[in-house]
Amino acid sequence: MTRLLSLTLVSVALASPVAAQQTLNIYNWSDYIAEDTITKFEEATGIKVVYDVYDSNEVLEAKLLAGSSGYDLVVPTSNFLQRQVKAGIYMPLDKAKIPNLGNLDPGLMKSAAAYDAGNAHSAIYLWGTTGIGYNIDKVAERLGDAAPTDSWSLVLDPANAAKLADCGISILDSAVEVMPGVLAWLGLPPDSTDPDDIEKAMAALTAIRPYVRYFHSSQYITDLANGEVCLSIGWSGDVFIAMDRAAEAGNGVNIGYTIPSEGTLQWFDMMAIPADAPHPDAAHAFINFVLQPEIIADITNYVFYPNAVPASKEMIDPEITGDPAIYPPQEVLDKLFPATVYDARTDRLINRLWTQVRTGQ
Ligand code: SPD
């Protein structure tokens, strides 16, 4: 009798929605999703999401290379994705399970295919540029009205950096995010892997090192917003999030974002499923969910990064779609350069020199 009762309880439990619930483990960039995206997905699918964040490709890559990360869906940038695909880290997407792939802009997917042939393992989540966020008033106070706010000189010229040191300069904590812009400013090819060029770029960064308050890839959002730093080499949407937070706080901090005229990186962050993902079906369902125009429009409206779903554009705040610093016009797009894929030797050189830059040696 007792056995029968417990068997009945087990079958009731298995049939209940909670027991049937699947899980989805997502690892995404910090500040990179709308407030309600996860709740909407859970309500639509009954899948429970566990959501973790990172702020650098290097951190994500280390976890994935160690294996058994437990993650079902990750969002590497396309140049990192390329070498990770080569290392066998991702499973090919089952495109039949993602009909909304058809919503993606064919031109942008073609650009992304340069890193993942046939877009076999990945779909564009959001894209953006690397540029300069700055406190308009503090920079004008220190550099005057002629401050070169349209150029990397604003921060890479040591004379300017010295004048901004007291109000705080921050730089992304990743050599490969920063170096292409520095190379372009030096008049060198932004995708150079020539050790001499790389040394020159690092020397330029070493020259401003005494004036840099910190290297970090997410703290600057809060610090720009509350006036704790006055210039950050950072990512487009993050700087706009800082502007939005400052405006909400009503603290009088006015922030600008510039895509330097010498050119900068245009990058794509890609949704991909690790080969050992415990819940690949749930991951496919999430990619399909996010690629609905209204869902990805909500995300762009919240984080100020452009997406690659053209049908979402009419649902995005016109102040965002009309802002050339977020959606750059063609003549600016033409000056952006794609993210470089570095071979292991160059990568080691860059990281060794970067450690010296960071530590000021
Ligand atoms: N807060 C989200 C930042 C996302 C940045 N992805 C950047 C990749 C640049 N290579």
mmCIF file of C-alpha atoms and ligand atoms in Angstrom:
data_model
loop_
_atom_site.group_PDB
_atom_site.id
_atom_site.type_symbol
_atom_site.label_atom_id
_atom_site.label_comp_id
_atom_site.label_asym_id
_atom_site.label_seq_id
_atom_site.Cartn_x
_atom_site.Cartn_y
_atom_site.Cartn_z
ATOM 1 C CA MET A 1 0.000 0.000 0.000
ATOM 2 C CA THR A 2 2.810 2.406 1.000
ATOM 3 C CA ARG A 3 4.727 1.469 -2.184
ATOM 4 C CA LEU A 4 1.647 2.108 -4.321
ATOM 5 C CA LEU A 5 1.167 5.492 -2.676
ATOM 6 C CA SER A 6 4.739 6.558 -3.280
ATOM 7 C CA LEU A 7 4.612 5.394 -6.911
ATOM 8 C CA THR A 8 1.468 7.477 -7.377
ATOM 9 C CA LEU A 9 3.177 10.507 -5.824
ATOM 10 C CA VAL A 10 6.171 10.095 -8.153
ATOM 11 C CA SER A 11 3.944 9.963 -11.240
ATOM 12 C CA VAL A 12 2.002 13.037 -10.101
ATOM 13 C CA ALA A 13 5.269 14.888 -9.547
ATOM 14 C CA LEU A 14 6.592 13.947 -13.000
ATOM 15 C CA ALA A 15 3.422 15.136 -14.653
ATOM 16 C CA SER A 16 3.463 18.493 -12.866
ATOM 17 C CA PRO A 17 4.622 21.545 -14.818
ATOM 18 C CA VAL A 18 7.523 22.165 -12.420
ATOM 19 C CA ALA A 19 9.011 18.709 -12.929
ATOM 20 C CA ALA A 20 8.559 19.006 -16.670
ATOM 21 C CA GLN A 21 10.275 22.398 -16.701
ATOM 22 C CA GLN A 22 13.459 22.626 -18.720
ATOM 23 C CA THR A 23 16.377 24.855 -17.849
ATOM 24 C CA LEU A 24 18.438 27.157 -20.056
ATOM 25 C CA ASN A 25 21.838 28.385 -18.858
ATOM 26 C CA ILE A 26 22.735 31.644 -20.594
ATOM 27 C CA TYR A 27 26.108 33.405 -20.351
ATOM 28 C CA ASN A 28 25.887 36.883 -21.888
ATOM 29 C CA TRP A 29 27.601 40.271 -21.667
ATOM 30 C CA SER A 30 26.572 42.445 -18.712
ATOM 31 C CA ASP A 31 24.015 45.211 -19.459
ATOM 32 C CA TYR A 32 23.037 43.520 -22.709
ATOM 33 C CA ILE A 33 19.363 42.517 -22.476
ATOM 34 C CA ALA A 34 16.045 44.211 -21.766
ATOM 35 C CA GLU A 35 14.629 44.028 -18.246
ATOM 36 C CA ASP A 36 11.789 41.730 -19.238
ATOM 37 C CA THR A 37 13.272 39.577 -22.033
ATOM 38 C CA ILE A 38 13.992 36.599 -19.789
ATOM 39 C CA THR A 39 10.595 36.731 -18.054
ATOM 40 C CA LYS A 40 8.829 36.912 -21.411
ATOM 41 C CA PHE A 41 10.808 33.905 -22.678
ATOM 42 C CA GLU A 42 10.064 31.887 -19.524
ATOM 43 C CA GLU A 43 6.359 32.713 -19.785
ATOM 44 C CA ALA A 44 6.219 31.850 -23.484
ATOM 45 C CA THR A 45 8.069 28.549 -23.221
ATOM 46 C CA GLY A 46 7.936 27.328 -19.616
ATOM 47 C CA ILE A 47 11.738 27.068 -19.736
ATOM 48 C CA LYS A 48 13.518 28.340 -16.615
ATOM 49 C CA VAL A 49 16.528 30.548 -17.358
ATOM 50 C CA VAL A 50 19.694 30.825 -15.286
ATOM 51 C CA TYR A 51 21.460 33.992 -16.477
ATOM 52 C CA ASP A 52 25.141 34.827 -15.802
ATOM 53 C CA VAL A 53 27.193 37.720 -17.174
ATOM 54 C CA TYR A 54 30.764 38.561 -18.218
ATOM 55 C CA ASP A 55 32.426 41.659 -19.585
ATOM 56 C CA SER A 56 35.184 40.290 -21.772
ATOM 57 C CA ASN A 57 35.661 37.825 -24.588
ATOM 58 C CA GLU A 58 38.789 36.582 -22.851
ATOM 59 C CA VAL A 59 36.812 35.529 -19.751
ATOM 60 C CA LEU A 60 34.200 33.769 -21.873
ATOM 61 C CA GLU A 61 36.863 32.028 -23.945
ATOM 62 C CA ALA A 62 38.750 30.763 -20.884
ATOM 63 C CA LYS A 63 35.531 29.188 -19.523
ATOM 64 C CA LEU A 64 34.650 27.583 -22.847
ATOM 65 C CA LEU A 65 38.150 26.220 -23.446
ATOM 66 C CA ALA A 66 38.204 24.676 -19.969
ATOM 67 C CA GLY A 67 35.165 22.629 -21.121
ATOM 68 C CA SER A 68 31.990 21.516 -19.310
ATOM 69 C CA SER A 69 30.996 25.130 -18.714
ATOM 70 C CA GLY A 70 27.383 24.032 -18.280
ATOM 71 C CA TYR A 71 26.281 26.937 -20.503
ATOM 72 C CA ASP A 72 23.680 26.399 -23.222
ATOM 73 C CA LEU A 73 23.955 29.749 -24.942
ATOM 74 C CA VAL A 74 26.850 32.230 -25.119
ATOM 75 C CA VAL A 75 27.504 35.454 -27.012
ATOM 76 C CA PRO A 76 31.123 35.771 -28.238
ATOM 77 C CA THR A 77 32.259 38.506 -30.612
ATOM 78 C CA SER A 78 32.707 37.259 -34.169
ATOM 79 C CA ASN A 79 36.535 37.284 -34.262
ATOM 80 C CA PHE A 80 36.712 35.231 -31.061
ATOM 81 C CA LEU A 81 33.930 32.985 -32.352
ATOM 82 C CA GLN A 82 35.964 32.179 -35.430
ATOM 83 C CA ARG A 83 38.850 30.624 -33.591
ATOM 84 C CA GLN A 84 36.458 28.954 -31.131
ATOM 85 C CA VAL A 85 34.592 27.337 -34.041
ATOM 86 C CA LYS A 86 37.963 26.048 -35.265
ATOM 87 C CA ALA A 87 38.599 24.596 -31.818
ATOM 88 C CA GLY A 88 35.290 22.699 -32.056
ATOM 89 C CA ILE A 89 33.675 24.578 -29.179
ATOM 90 C CA TYR A 90 30.258 25.066 -30.835
ATOM 91 C CA MET A 91 27.624 22.784 -32.309
ATOM 92 C CA PRO A 92 26.209 23.612 -35.740
ATOM 93 C CA LEU A 93 22.815 25.317 -35.386
ATOM 94 C CA ASP A 94 19.819 23.212 -36.330
ATOM 95 C CA LYS A 95 18.342 25.906 -38.552
ATOM 96 C CA ALA A 96 15.001 24.078 -38.872
ATOM 97 C CA LYS A 97 14.481 24.892 -35.189
ATOM 98 C CA ILE A 98 15.135 28.612 -35.738
ATOM 99 C CA PRO A 99 12.713 29.818 -38.428
ATOM 100 C CA ASN A 100 13.282 33.412 -37.275
ATOM 101 C CA LEU A 101 16.809 33.266 -38.708
ATOM 102 C CA GLY A 102 14.976 34.428 -41.820
ATOM 103 C CA ASN A 103 14.374 37.783 -40.056
ATOM 104 C CA LEU A 104 18.090 38.624 -40.070
ATOM 105 C CA ASP A 105 19.511 41.159 -42.507
ATOM 106 C CA PRO A 106 21.196 39.149 -45.304
ATOM 107 C CA GLY A 107 23.906 41.792 -45.785
ATOM 108 C CA LEU A 108 24.909 41.774 -42.106
ATOM 109 C CA MET A 109 24.781 37.966 -41.961
ATOM 110 C CA LYS A 110 27.076 37.919 -44.983
ATOM 111 C CA SER A 111 29.563 40.095 -43.069
ATOM 112 C CA ALA A 112 29.245 37.731 -40.094
ATOM 113 C CA ALA A 113 29.812 34.734 -42.385
ATOM 114 C CA ALA A 114 33.392 35.944 -42.870
ATOM 115 C CA TYR A 115 33.954 34.582 -39.355
ATOM 116 C CA ASP A 116 31.597 31.578 -39.428
ATOM 117 C CA ALA A 117 31.242 30.068 -42.897
ATOM 118 C CA GLY A 118 27.607 29.818 -43.943
ATOM 119 C CA ASN A 119 26.607 31.196 -40.519
ATOM 120 C CA ALA A 120 26.641 27.549 -39.536
ATOM 121 C CA HIS A 121 27.185 28.025 -35.794
ATOM 122 C CA SER A 122 25.928 31.485 -34.942
ATOM 123 C CA ALA A 123 23.351 34.238 -35.357
ATOM 124 C CA ILE A 124 23.864 37.971 -34.813
ATOM 125 C CA TYR A 125 22.584 39.185 -31.439
ATOM 126 C CA LEU A 126 23.635 42.860 -31.467
ATOM 127 C CA TRP A 127 26.458 44.884 -32.950
ATOM 128 C CA GLY A 128 28.232 48.124 -32.213
ATOM 129 C CA THR A 129 31.377 50.195 -32.301
ATOM 130 C CA THR A 130 34.266 50.894 -29.948
ATOM 131 C CA GLY A 131 34.725 54.603 -29.367
ATOM 132 C CA ILE A 132 35.047 57.356 -26.792
ATOM 133 C CA GLY A 133 32.483 58.283 -24.170
ATOM 134 C CA TYR A 134 33.171 61.623 -22.532
ATOM 135 C CA ASN A 135 31.786 64.122 -20.092
ATOM 136 C CA ILE A 136 31.042 67.080 -22.358
ATOM 137 C CA ASP A 137 31.400 69.792 -19.712
ATOM 138 C CA LYS A 138 34.489 68.460 -17.927
ATOM 139 C CA VAL A 139 36.333 67.880 -21.190
ATOM 140 C CA ALA A 140 35.448 71.390 -22.415
ATOM 141 C CA GLU A 141 36.593 72.907 -19.089
ATOM 142 C CA ARG A 142 39.985 71.222 -19.405
ATOM 143 C CA LEU A 143 40.651 71.246 -23.156
ATOM 144 C CA GLY A 144 38.573 74.215 -24.274
ATOM 145 C CA ASP A 145 36.083 74.396 -27.118
ATOM 146 C CA ALA A 146 38.692 73.200 -29.589
ATOM 147 C CA ALA A 147 38.936 69.799 -27.876
ATOM 148 C CA PRO A 148 39.382 67.193 -30.660
ATOM 149 C CA THR A 149 36.249 65.274 -29.708
ATOM 150 C CA ASP A 150 36.085 63.641 -33.143
ATOM 151 C CA SER A 151 39.537 62.062 -32.889
ATOM 152 C CA TRP A 152 41.458 59.446 -30.934
ATOM 153 C CA SER A 153 43.787 62.400 -30.150
ATOM 154 C CA LEU A 154 41.287 63.353 -27.465
ATOM 155 C CA VAL A 155 42.763 60.606 -25.318
ATOM 156 C CA LEU A 156 45.837 59.285 -27.141
ATOM 157 C CA ASP A 157 47.624 62.633 -27.324
ATOM 158 C CA PRO A 158 49.508 62.656 -23.995
ATOM 159 C CA ALA A 159 49.027 66.427 -23.660
ATOM 160 C CA ASN A 160 45.237 65.948 -23.672
ATOM 161 C CA ALA A 161 45.330 62.864 -21.471
ATOM 162 C CA ALA A 162 47.438 64.749 -18.898
ATOM 163 C CA LYS A 163 44.780 67.478 -18.689
ATOM 164 C CA LEU A 164 41.997 64.921 -18.233
ATOM 165 C CA ALA A 165 43.800 62.784 -15.667
ATOM 166 C CA ASP A 166 42.256 64.544 -12.665
ATOM 167 C CA CYS A 167 38.677 63.931 -13.815
ATOM 168 C CA GLY A 168 39.365 60.279 -14.674
ATOM 169 C CA ILE A 169 40.208 58.289 -17.798
ATOM 170 C CA SER A 170 39.209 54.632 -18.152
ATOM 171 C CA ILE A 171 40.075 52.143 -20.893
ATOM 172 C CA LEU A 172 38.519 48.796 -21.815
ATOM 173 C CA ASP A 173 40.506 45.988 -20.250
ATOM 174 C CA SER A 174 41.298 44.135 -23.458
ATOM 175 C CA ALA A 175 44.184 44.779 -25.816
ATOM 176 C CA VAL A 176 42.364 43.575 -28.914
ATOM 177 C CA GLU A 177 39.449 45.955 -28.303
ATOM 178 C CA VAL A 178 41.698 48.989 -28.007
ATOM 179 C CA MET A 179 44.680 48.339 -30.269
ATOM 180 C CA PRO A 180 43.026 48.674 -33.725
ATOM 181 C CA GLY A 181 41.933 52.254 -32.971
ATOM 182 C CA VAL A 182 45.413 53.131 -31.716
ATOM 183 C CA LEU A 183 46.985 51.681 -34.876
ATOM 184 C CA ALA A 184 44.595 53.712 -37.049
ATOM 185 C CA TRP A 185 45.456 56.873 -35.090
ATOM 186 C CA LEU A 186 49.144 56.161 -35.730
ATOM 187 C CA GLY A 187 48.390 55.841 -39.461
ATOM 188 C CA LEU A 188 49.120 52.096 -39.404
ATOM 189 C CA PRO A 189 46.831 49.318 -40.678
ATOM 190 C CA PRO A 190 44.262 48.672 -37.923
ATOM 191 C CA ASP A 191 44.459 44.930 -38.527
ATOM 192 C CA SER A 192 48.259 44.815 -38.481
ATOM 193 C CA THR A 193 49.884 41.740 -36.978
ATOM 194 C CA ASP A 194 53.381 43.095 -37.621
ATOM 195 C CA PRO A 195 55.196 42.988 -34.247
ATOM 196 C CA ASP A 196 56.759 46.420 -34.922
ATOM 197 C CA ASP A 197 53.318 47.984 -35.416
ATOM 198 C CA ILE A 198 51.963 46.282 -32.338
ATOM 199 C CA GLU A 199 54.902 47.572 -30.287
ATOM 200 C CA LYS A 200 54.240 51.100 -31.597
ATOM 201 C CA ALA A 201 50.565 50.896 -30.579
ATOM 202 C CA MET A 202 51.525 49.676 -27.114
ATOM 203 C CA ALA A 203 54.136 52.441 -26.819
ATOM 204 C CA ALA A 204 51.408 54.997 -27.586
ATOM 205 C CA LEU A 205 49.295 53.523 -24.799
ATOM 206 C CA THR A 206 52.273 53.445 -22.428
ATOM 207 C CA ALA A 207 52.731 57.189 -23.052
ATOM 208 C CA ILE A 208 49.261 57.925 -21.648
ATOM 209 C CA ARG A 209 49.389 55.228 -18.946
ATOM 210 C CA PRO A 210 50.281 57.694 -16.140
ATOM 211 C CA TYR A 211 47.010 59.536 -16.811
ATOM 212 C CA VAL A 212 44.718 56.473 -16.889
ATOM 213 C CA ARG A 213 42.725 55.822 -13.720
ATOM 214 C CA TYR A 214 41.782 52.227 -14.519
ATOM 215 C CA PHE A 215 41.327 49.484 -17.108
ATOM 216 C CA HIS A 216 37.917 47.823 -16.843
ATOM 217 C CA SER A 217 35.246 46.797 -19.341
ATOM 218 C CA SER A 218 31.990 47.509 -17.503
ATOM 219 C CA GLN A 219 32.604 49.757 -14.478
ATOM 220 C CA TYR A 220 32.768 52.815 -16.749
ATOM 221 C CA ILE A 221 29.007 52.777 -17.358
ATOM 222 C CA THR A 222 28.289 53.712 -13.744
ATOM 223 C CA ASP A 223 31.322 55.972 -13.424
ATOM 224 C CA LEU A 224 30.606 58.008 -16.556
ATOM 225 C CA ALA A 225 26.969 58.338 -15.463
ATOM 226 C CA ASN A 226 27.786 59.698 -12.021
ATOM 227 C CA GLY A 227 30.760 61.843 -13.092
ATOM 228 C CA GLU A 228 33.433 59.646 -11.450
ATOM 229 C CA VAL A 229 35.324 59.439 -14.755
ATOM 230 C CA CYS A 230 35.235 61.960 -17.587
ATOM 231 C CA LEU A 231 36.499 59.869 -20.508
ATOM 232 C CA SER A 232 36.198 56.179 -21.320
ATOM 233 C CA ILE A 233 37.338 54.165 -24.288
ATOM 234 C CA GLY A 234 34.262 51.963 -24.388
ATOM 235 C CA TRP A 235 31.480 50.377 -26.422
ATOM 236 C CA SER A 236 28.771 52.462 -28.084
ATOM 237 C CA GLY A 237 25.650 51.162 -26.323
ATOM 238 C CA ASP A 238 27.321 51.166 -22.910
ATOM 239 C CA VAL A 239 28.080 54.869 -23.238
ATOM 240 C CA PHE A 240 24.451 55.521 -24.202
ATOM 241 C CA ILE A 241 23.318 53.526 -21.159
ATOM 242 C CA ALA A 242 25.506 55.857 -19.072
ATOM 243 C CA MET A 243 23.847 58.899 -20.741
ATOM 244 C CA ASP A 244 20.433 57.466 -19.994
ATOM 245 C CA ARG A 245 21.301 56.780 -16.345
ATOM 246 C CA ALA A 246 22.686 60.297 -15.901
ATOM 247 C CA ALA A 247 19.534 61.774 -17.425
ATOM 248 C CA GLU A 248 17.345 59.636 -15.147
ATOM 249 C CA ALA A 249 19.368 60.649 -12.112
ATOM 250 C CA GLY A 250 19.036 64.303 -13.167
ATOM 251 C CA ASN A 251 22.603 64.841 -11.926
ATOM 252 C CA GLY A 252 23.586 67.338 -14.619
ATOM 253 C CA VAL A 253 26.174 65.001 -16.182
ATOM 254 C CA ASN A 254 26.154 65.407 -19.985
ATOM 255 C CA ILE A 255 27.816 62.599 -21.887
ATOM 256 C CA GLY A 256 28.823 62.381 -25.542
ATOM 257 C CA TYR A 257 29.923 59.409 -27.626
ATOM 258 C CA THR A 258 32.250 59.769 -30.567
ATOM 259 C CA ILE A 259 33.293 57.422 -33.334
ATOM 260 C CA PRO A 260 36.770 58.813 -34.042
ATOM 261 C CA SER A 261 37.313 60.077 -37.571
ATOM 262 C CA GLU A 262 40.434 57.891 -37.972
ATOM 263 C CA GLY A 263 38.056 54.924 -37.806
ATOM 264 C CA THR A 264 37.299 52.254 -35.270
ATOM 265 C CA LEU A 265 36.086 48.693 -34.846
ATOM 266 C CA GLN A 266 32.659 47.554 -35.889
ATOM 267 C CA TRP A 267 31.971 44.271 -34.128
ATOM 268 C CA PHE A 268 29.191 41.689 -34.056
ATOM 269 C CA ASP A 269 28.259 39.704 -30.952
ATOM 270 C CA MET A 270 26.948 36.285 -31.964
ATOM 271 C CA MET A 271 24.591 33.821 -30.264
ATOM 272 C CA ALA A 272 26.131 30.344 -30.277
ATOM 273 C CA ILE A 273 25.555 27.002 -28.552
ATOM 274 C CA PRO A 274 28.515 25.178 -26.935
ATOM 275 C CA ALA A 275 29.010 21.654 -28.303
ATOM 276 C CA ASP A 276 28.519 20.210 -24.814
ATOM 277 C CA ALA A 277 25.454 22.321 -23.944
ATOM 278 C CA PRO A 278 23.182 20.348 -21.602
ATOM 279 C CA HIS A 279 19.988 21.893 -23.070
ATOM 280 C CA PRO A 280 20.510 22.551 -26.791
ATOM 281 C CA ASP A 281 16.786 22.519 -27.618
ATOM 282 C CA ALA A 282 16.128 25.276 -25.106
ATOM 283 C CA ALA A 283 19.047 27.247 -26.575
ATOM 284 C CA HIS A 284 17.600 26.956 -30.098
ATOM 285 C CA ALA A 285 14.229 28.096 -28.705
ATOM 286 C CA PHE A 286 15.885 31.145 -27.129
ATOM 287 C CA ILE A 287 17.631 32.188 -30.349
ATOM 288 C CA ASN A 288 14.342 31.872 -32.200
ATOM 289 C CA PHE A 289 12.544 33.881 -29.504
ATOM 290 C CA VAL A 290 15.074 36.717 -29.496
ATOM 291 C CA LEU A 291 14.980 37.066 -33.281
ATOM 292 C CA GLN A 292 11.316 38.115 -33.235
ATOM 293 C CA PRO A 293 11.203 41.783 -34.300
ATOM 294 C CA GLU A 294 9.320 42.978 -31.202
ATOM 295 C CA ILE A 295 11.627 41.150 -28.773
ATOM 296 C CA ILE A 296 14.899 42.301 -30.307
ATOM 297 C CA ALA A 297 13.450 45.834 -30.658
ATOM 298 C CA ASP A 298 12.804 45.857 -26.879
ATOM 299 C CA ILE A 299 16.433 44.871 -26.347
ATOM 300 C CA THR A 300 17.788 47.619 -28.622
ATOM 301 C CA ASN A 301 15.491 50.147 -26.946
ATOM 302 C CA TYR A 302 16.921 49.155 -23.563
ATOM 303 C CA VAL A 303 20.652 48.777 -24.294
ATOM 304 C CA PHE A 304 21.121 51.156 -27.266
ATOM 305 C CA TYR A 305 22.935 48.618 -29.464
ATOM 306 C CA PRO A 306 21.680 48.098 -33.037
ATOM 307 C CA ASN A 307 20.345 44.661 -33.939
ATOM 308 C CA ALA A 308 20.295 42.862 -37.274
ATOM 309 C CA VAL A 309 16.532 42.395 -37.696
ATOM 310 C CA PRO A 310 15.310 45.047 -40.173
ATOM 311 C CA ALA A 311 11.623 44.503 -39.292
ATOM 312 C CA SER A 312 12.376 45.614 -35.713
ATOM 313 C CA LYS A 313 13.394 49.108 -36.814
ATOM 314 C CA GLU A 314 9.878 50.564 -36.807
ATOM 315 C CA MET A 315 9.487 49.452 -33.161
ATOM 316 C CA ILE A 316 12.685 51.164 -32.030
ATOM 317 C CA ASP A 317 12.645 54.665 -30.562
ATOM 318 C CA PRO A 318 13.361 57.055 -33.485
ATOM 319 C CA GLU A 319 15.844 58.892 -31.253
ATOM 320 C CA ILE A 320 17.908 55.673 -31.281
ATOM 321 C CA THR A 321 17.554 54.764 -34.955
ATOM 322 C CA GLY A 322 18.141 58.417 -35.889
ATOM 323 C CA ASP A 323 21.292 58.812 -33.796
ATOM 324 C CA PRO A 324 24.318 58.525 -36.099
ATOM 325 C CA ALA A 325 26.525 57.475 -33.169
ATOM 326 C CA ILE A 326 24.324 54.373 -32.678
ATOM 327 C CA TYR A 327 23.234 53.676 -36.250
ATOM 328 C CA PRO A 328 26.144 55.208 -38.193
ATOM 329 C CA PRO A 329 25.409 56.572 -41.675
ATOM 330 C CA GLN A 330 27.035 54.876 -44.673
ATOM 331 C CA GLU A 331 29.984 57.275 -44.900
ATOM 332 C CA VAL A 332 30.898 56.443 -41.283
ATOM 333 C CA LEU A 333 30.217 52.718 -41.732
ATOM 334 C CA ASP A 334 32.662 52.801 -44.640
ATOM 335 C CA LYS A 335 35.414 53.909 -42.241
ATOM 336 C CA LEU A 336 34.816 51.178 -39.668
ATOM 337 C CA PHE A 337 37.058 48.165 -39.673
ATOM 338 C CA PRO A 338 36.122 44.563 -38.966
ATOM 339 C CA ALA A 339 37.497 42.765 -35.922
ATOM 340 C CA THR A 340 40.795 40.987 -36.604
ATOM 341 C CA VAL A 341 41.333 37.304 -35.877
ATOM 342 C CA TYR A 342 44.805 36.963 -34.327
ATOM 343 C CA ASP A 343 46.950 33.864 -34.633
ATOM 344 C CA ALA A 344 48.206 32.367 -31.373
ATOM 345 C CA ARG A 345 51.691 33.899 -31.667
ATOM 346 C CA THR A 346 50.406 37.442 -32.254
ATOM 347 C CA ASP A 347 47.853 36.971 -29.509
ATOM 348 C CA ARG A 348 50.617 36.048 -27.037
ATOM 349 C CA LEU A 349 52.688 39.098 -28.050
ATOM 350 C CA ILE A 350 49.683 41.431 -27.700
ATOM 351 C CA ASN A 351 48.781 40.053 -24.293
ATOM 352 C CA ARG A 352 52.361 40.212 -22.998
ATOM 353 C CA LEU A 353 52.702 43.857 -24.058
ATOM 354 C CA TRP A 354 49.231 44.658 -22.752
ATOM 355 C CA THR A 355 50.184 43.411 -19.281
ATOM 356 C CA GLN A 356 53.112 45.831 -19.355
ATOM 357 C CA VAL A 357 50.834 48.693 -20.434
ATOM 358 C CA ARG A 358 48.300 47.921 -17.688
ATOM 359 C CA THR A 359 50.894 47.657 -14.957
ATOM 360 C CA GLY A 360 52.741 50.720 -16.275
ATOM 361 C CA GLN A 361 56.076 48.936 -16.760
HETATM 362 N N1 SPD B 1 27.543 45.785 -22.118
HETATM 363 C C1 SPD B 1 27.608 45.000 -23.301
HETATM 364 C C2 SPD B 1 28.850 45.169 -24.050
HETATM 365 C C3 SPD B 1 28.905 44.283 -25.215
HETATM 366 C C4 SPD B 1 30.143 44.463 -25.876
HETATM 367 N N2 SPD B 1 30.490 43.499 -26.780
HETATM 368 C C5 SPD B 1 31.654 43.988 -27.310
HETATM 369 C C6 SPD B 1 32.468 43.198 -28.119
HETATM 370 C C7 SPD B 1 33.501 44.002 -28.766
HETATM 371 N N3 SPD B 1 34.467 43.316 -29.434
#
